[in-house]
């Protein structure tokens, strides 16, 4: 982990760095997050670390034991299944709403993400593919201009990004996921809310199927 800059909130910076390390599996599930160790790594005092850890516990990325020690939470198959059920409802809604608000610049931005995903497949860089996948869904939710929907979807994506990295099986499904993203973009470009809804619903359900998480018929 990198040393933090003196400018800006140190607790916010610490939170971002630790959160990204957890999501990308640089800090492993059940690994302890000690204030002393993190403070030394990041070159700051323990107080902003303590604040950052409280926020990570609140978000469900970490947990505090009865001994008051904080460690990274596991994500179970059942939890991942529950997250996917929520995504199967919320993300098609996001695609529908985005049809009414998305502009050419935003569409171009999503297309660029897909181009980068294509490159990451060629380079066999599936960690980068997952980061771009999260960006695709997060920015699409942002383009709805519905702040609460964006907040909920981003929270779900954070957890599912962890799950995808931990399962390490994206190599078999990345190309399919990319094609589904392109279908969603096509529907958005044509301003077809029904098609965008259907494409996103199929995409999220296919993600569930590819990772053995199907719950709803």
Tab-separated table of C-alpha atoms in Angstrom:
chain	number	residue	atom	x	y	z
A	1	UNK	CA	0.000	0.000	0.000
A	2	UNK	CA	1.162	3.493	-0.859
A	3	UNK	CA	1.914	6.293	1.597
A	4	UNK	CA	-0.871	8.854	1.841
A	5	UNK	CA	-0.692	12.480	0.755
A	6	UNK	CA	-0.917	15.193	3.368
A	7	UNK	CA	-3.650	17.029	1.436
A	8	UNK	CA	-7.271	15.990	1.987
A	9	UNK	CA	-8.884	13.902	4.688
A	10	UNK	CA	-6.453	11.240	5.875
A	11	UNK	CA	-9.281	9.013	7.092
A	12	UNK	CA	-10.974	9.189	3.665
A	13	UNK	CA	-7.702	8.409	1.909
A	14	UNK	CA	-7.013	5.510	4.282
A	15	UNK	CA	-10.533	4.202	3.740
A	16	UNK	CA	-10.107	4.266	-0.064
A	17	UNK	CA	-6.719	2.526	0.009
A	18	UNK	CA	-7.776	-0.205	2.475
A	19	UNK	CA	-11.110	-0.736	0.723
A	20	UNK	CA	-9.431	-1.202	-2.673
A	21	UNK	CA	-6.927	-3.614	-1.135
A	22	UNK	CA	-9.803	-5.689	0.285
A	23	UNK	CA	-11.836	-5.636	-2.940
A	24	UNK	CA	-8.834	-6.642	-5.044
A	25	UNK	CA	-7.881	-9.404	-2.588
A	26	UNK	CA	-4.559	-7.793	-1.686
A	27	UNK	CA	-5.747	-8.097	1.907
A	28	UNK	CA	-7.220	-11.579	2.249
A	29	UNK	CA	-10.518	-12.649	3.846
A	30	UNK	CA	-10.165	-13.129	7.630
A	31	UNK	CA	-6.880	-11.200	7.639
A	32	UNK	CA	-6.633	-8.844	10.612
A	33	UNK	CA	-6.597	-5.095	10.062
A	34	UNK	CA	-4.405	-3.787	12.858
A	35	UNK	CA	-4.231	-0.039	13.386
A	36	UNK	CA	-0.501	-0.087	14.130
A	37	UNK	CA	0.414	-2.036	10.983
A	38	UNK	CA	-1.821	0.016	8.683
A	39	UNK	CA	-0.652	3.309	10.189
A	40	UNK	CA	2.963	2.328	9.539
A	41	UNK	CA	2.186	1.187	5.972
A	42	UNK	CA	0.315	4.372	5.108
A	43	UNK	CA	2.593	6.740	7.008
A	44	UNK	CA	-0.121	8.272	9.189
A	45	UNK	CA	-1.303	8.125	12.794
A	46	UNK	CA	-3.745	5.538	14.142
A	47	UNK	CA	-6.672	7.957	14.537
A	48	UNK	CA	-7.629	8.217	10.811
A	49	UNK	CA	-7.060	4.461	10.474
A	50	UNK	CA	-9.547	3.866	13.281
A	51	UNK	CA	-12.125	6.045	11.524
A	52	UNK	CA	-11.560	4.245	8.216
A	53	UNK	CA	-11.962	0.813	9.820
A	54	UNK	CA	-15.251	1.832	11.427
A	55	UNK	CA	-16.580	2.790	8.009
A	56	UNK	CA	-15.419	-0.518	6.500
A	57	UNK	CA	-17.185	-2.415	9.298
A	58	UNK	CA	-20.351	-0.394	8.667
A	59	UNK	CA	-20.208	-1.285	4.957
A	60	UNK	CA	-19.753	-4.984	5.668
A	61	UNK	CA	-16.264	-5.306	4.224
A	62	UNK	CA	-14.752	-5.825	7.673
A	63	UNK	CA	-16.011	-7.129	10.993
A	64	UNK	CA	-15.108	-6.476	14.606
A	65	UNK	CA	-14.623	-9.508	16.835
A	66	UNK	CA	-15.578	-9.653	20.498
A	67	UNK	CA	-11.885	-9.076	21.239
A	68	UNK	CA	-12.265	-5.684	19.461
A	69	UNK	CA	-9.919	-6.812	16.700
A	70	UNK	CA	-10.987	-5.955	13.157
A	71	UNK	CA	-10.604	-8.365	10.260
A	72	UNK	CA	-11.737	-8.693	6.636
A	73	UNK	CA	-15.121	-10.371	6.285
A	74	UNK	CA	-15.592	-13.497	4.213
A	75	UNK	CA	-18.219	-13.407	1.482
A	76	UNK	CA	-20.192	-16.639	1.295
A	77	UNK	CA	-21.943	-18.183	-1.694
A	78	UNK	CA	-25.266	-17.487	-0.012
A	79	UNK	CA	-24.419	-13.812	0.443
A	80	UNK	CA	-23.312	-13.550	-3.191
A	81	UNK	CA	-26.607	-15.152	-4.247
A	82	UNK	CA	-28.557	-12.604	-2.207
A	83	UNK	CA	-26.592	-9.746	-3.754
A	84	UNK	CA	-27.340	-11.084	-7.224
A	85	UNK	CA	-31.069	-11.286	-6.490
A	86	UNK	CA	-30.998	-7.580	-5.634
A	87	UNK	CA	-28.973	-6.799	-8.753
A	88	UNK	CA	-31.517	-8.674	-10.881
A	89	UNK	CA	-34.102	-6.116	-9.742
A	90	UNK	CA	-32.113	-2.893	-9.449
A	91	UNK	CA	-29.794	-2.971	-12.467
A	92	UNK	CA	-32.495	-3.481	-15.137
A	93	UNK	CA	-34.242	-0.476	-13.577
A	94	UNK	CA	-31.007	1.494	-13.877
A	95	UNK	CA	-30.706	0.583	-17.572
A	96	UNK	CA	-34.301	1.674	-18.146
A	97	UNK	CA	-33.848	5.020	-16.390
A	98	UNK	CA	-30.524	5.671	-18.118
A	99	UNK	CA	-32.321	5.574	-21.483
A	100	UNK	CA	-34.080	8.808	-20.580
A	101	UNK	CA	-31.018	10.713	-19.399
A	102	UNK	CA	-27.845	9.362	-21.017
A	103	UNK	CA	-26.048	11.611	-23.516
A	104	UNK	CA	-23.565	11.005	-26.327
A	105	UNK	CA	-20.537	11.716	-24.160
A	106	UNK	CA	-21.693	9.214	-21.541
A	107	UNK	CA	-22.377	6.588	-24.205
A	108	UNK	CA	-18.890	7.118	-25.589
A	109	UNK	CA	-17.506	6.684	-22.075
A	110	UNK	CA	-19.252	3.302	-21.688
A	111	UNK	CA	-18.000	2.226	-25.120
A	112	UNK	CA	-14.450	3.135	-24.099
A	113	UNK	CA	-14.785	0.959	-20.987
A	114	UNK	CA	-15.847	-1.937	-23.228
A	115	UNK	CA	-12.873	-1.336	-25.538
A	116	UNK	CA	-10.580	-1.498	-22.521
A	117	UNK	CA	-12.312	-4.713	-21.409
A	118	UNK	CA	-11.641	-6.209	-24.837
A	119	UNK	CA	-7.954	-5.311	-24.478
A	120	UNK	CA	-7.802	-6.830	-20.994
A	121	UNK	CA	-9.184	-10.123	-22.368
A	122	UNK	CA	-6.495	-10.177	-25.068
A	123	UNK	CA	-3.850	-9.460	-22.437
A	124	UNK	CA	-5.378	-12.033	-20.044
A	125	UNK	CA	-5.572	-9.309	-17.382
A	126	UNK	CA	-8.758	-10.401	-15.655
A	127	UNK	CA	-8.164	-8.321	-12.556
A	128	UNK	CA	-8.335	-5.260	-14.788
A	129	UNK	CA	-11.400	-6.712	-16.537
A	130	UNK	CA	-13.207	-6.935	-13.192
A	131	UNK	CA	-12.265	-3.347	-12.325
A	132	UNK	CA	-13.648	-2.203	-15.687
A	133	UNK	CA	-16.751	-4.332	-15.209
A	134	UNK	CA	-17.441	-2.559	-11.941
A	135	UNK	CA	-16.860	0.796	-13.636
A	136	UNK	CA	-19.348	-0.073	-16.388
A	137	UNK	CA	-22.154	-0.873	-13.970
A	138	UNK	CA	-21.301	1.931	-11.574
A	139	UNK	CA	-21.210	4.637	-14.229
A	140	UNK	CA	-24.392	3.340	-15.847
A	141	UNK	CA	-26.110	3.674	-12.466
A	142	UNK	CA	-24.660	7.177	-12.087
A	143	UNK	CA	-26.047	8.178	-15.498
A	144	UNK	CA	-29.608	7.532	-14.250
A	145	UNK	CA	-29.303	10.683	-12.089
A	146	UNK	CA	-30.993	8.693	-9.312
A	147	UNK	CA	-28.583	9.083	-6.421
A	148	UNK	CA	-30.096	6.420	-4.150
A	149	UNK	CA	-30.241	3.828	-6.914
A	150	UNK	CA	-26.623	4.636	-7.737
A	151	UNK	CA	-25.680	4.220	-4.065
A	152	UNK	CA	-27.407	0.823	-3.744
A	153	UNK	CA	-25.938	-0.562	-6.961
A	154	UNK	CA	-22.421	0.562	-6.059
A	155	UNK	CA	-22.687	-1.145	-2.686
A	156	UNK	CA	-23.756	-4.399	-4.359
A	157	UNK	CA	-21.011	-4.113	-6.970
A	158	UNK	CA	-18.348	-3.697	-4.292
A	159	UNK	CA	-19.319	-7.014	-2.715
A	160	UNK	CA	-19.693	-8.847	-6.023
A	161	UNK	CA	-16.330	-7.593	-7.272
A	162	UNK	CA	-14.763	-9.269	-4.241
A	163	UNK	CA	-16.635	-12.495	-4.997
A	164	UNK	CA	-15.582	-12.539	-8.649
A	165	UNK	CA	-11.940	-12.041	-7.712
A	166	UNK	CA	-12.040	-14.683	-4.989
A	167	UNK	CA	-13.611	-17.306	-7.288
A	168	UNK	CA	-10.978	-16.618	-9.970
A	169	UNK	CA	-13.200	-18.044	-12.741
A	170	UNK	CA	-13.782	-14.995	-14.923
A	171	UNK	CA	-11.490	-16.309	-17.647
A	172	UNK	CA	-14.316	-18.557	-18.858
A	173	UNK	CA	-16.981	-15.844	-19.057
A	174	UNK	CA	-15.322	-12.508	-19.790
A	175	UNK	CA	-16.060	-12.538	-23.532
A	176	UNK	CA	-19.730	-13.310	-22.943
A	177	UNK	CA	-19.988	-10.544	-20.352
A	178	UNK	CA	-18.408	-8.061	-22.767
A	179	UNK	CA	-20.876	-8.938	-25.536
A	180	UNK	CA	-23.740	-8.437	-23.099
A	181	UNK	CA	-22.372	-5.013	-22.176
A	182	UNK	CA	-22.302	-4.072	-25.858
A	183	UNK	CA	-25.934	-5.161	-26.273
A	184	UNK	CA	-26.897	-2.929	-23.352
A	185	UNK	CA	-25.071	0.016	-24.913
A	186	UNK	CA	-26.838	-0.591	-28.231
A	187	UNK	CA	-30.233	-0.430	-26.510
A	188	UNK	CA	-29.220	2.730	-24.650
A	189	UNK	CA	-28.029	4.323	-27.880
A	190	UNK	CA	-31.384	3.607	-29.501
A	191	UNK	CA	-33.187	5.047	-26.451
A	192	UNK	CA	-35.192	1.819	-26.126
A	193	UNK	CA	-36.028	1.439	-22.404
A	194	UNK	CA	-37.726	-1.950	-22.796
A	195	UNK	CA	-34.790	-3.416	-24.704
A	196	UNK	CA	-32.276	-1.887	-22.278
A	197	UNK	CA	-34.200	-3.367	-19.353
A	198	UNK	CA	-34.313	-6.802	-20.983
A	199	UNK	CA	-30.631	-6.756	-21.975
A	200	UNK	CA	-29.524	-5.819	-18.464
A	201	UNK	CA	-31.867	-8.367	-16.869
A	202	UNK	CA	-30.437	-11.109	-19.106
A	203	UNK	CA	-26.889	-9.981	-18.356
A	204	UNK	CA	-27.278	-10.063	-14.574
A	205	UNK	CA	-29.116	-13.420	-14.718
A	206	UNK	CA	-26.359	-14.820	-16.925
A	207	UNK	CA	-23.780	-13.649	-14.374
A	208	UNK	CA	-25.717	-15.559	-11.726
A	209	UNK	CA	-25.823	-18.672	-13.904
A	210	UNK	CA	-22.140	-18.487	-14.823
A	211	UNK	CA	-21.191	-18.438	-11.145
A	212	UNK	CA	-23.783	-20.951	-9.984
A	213	UNK	CA	-25.760	-18.320	-8.052
A	214	UNK	CA	-29.161	-18.647	-9.735
A	215	UNK	CA	-31.971	-18.297	-7.226
A	216	UNK	CA	-35.020	-16.926	-9.042
A	217	UNK	CA	-36.537	-18.591	-12.088
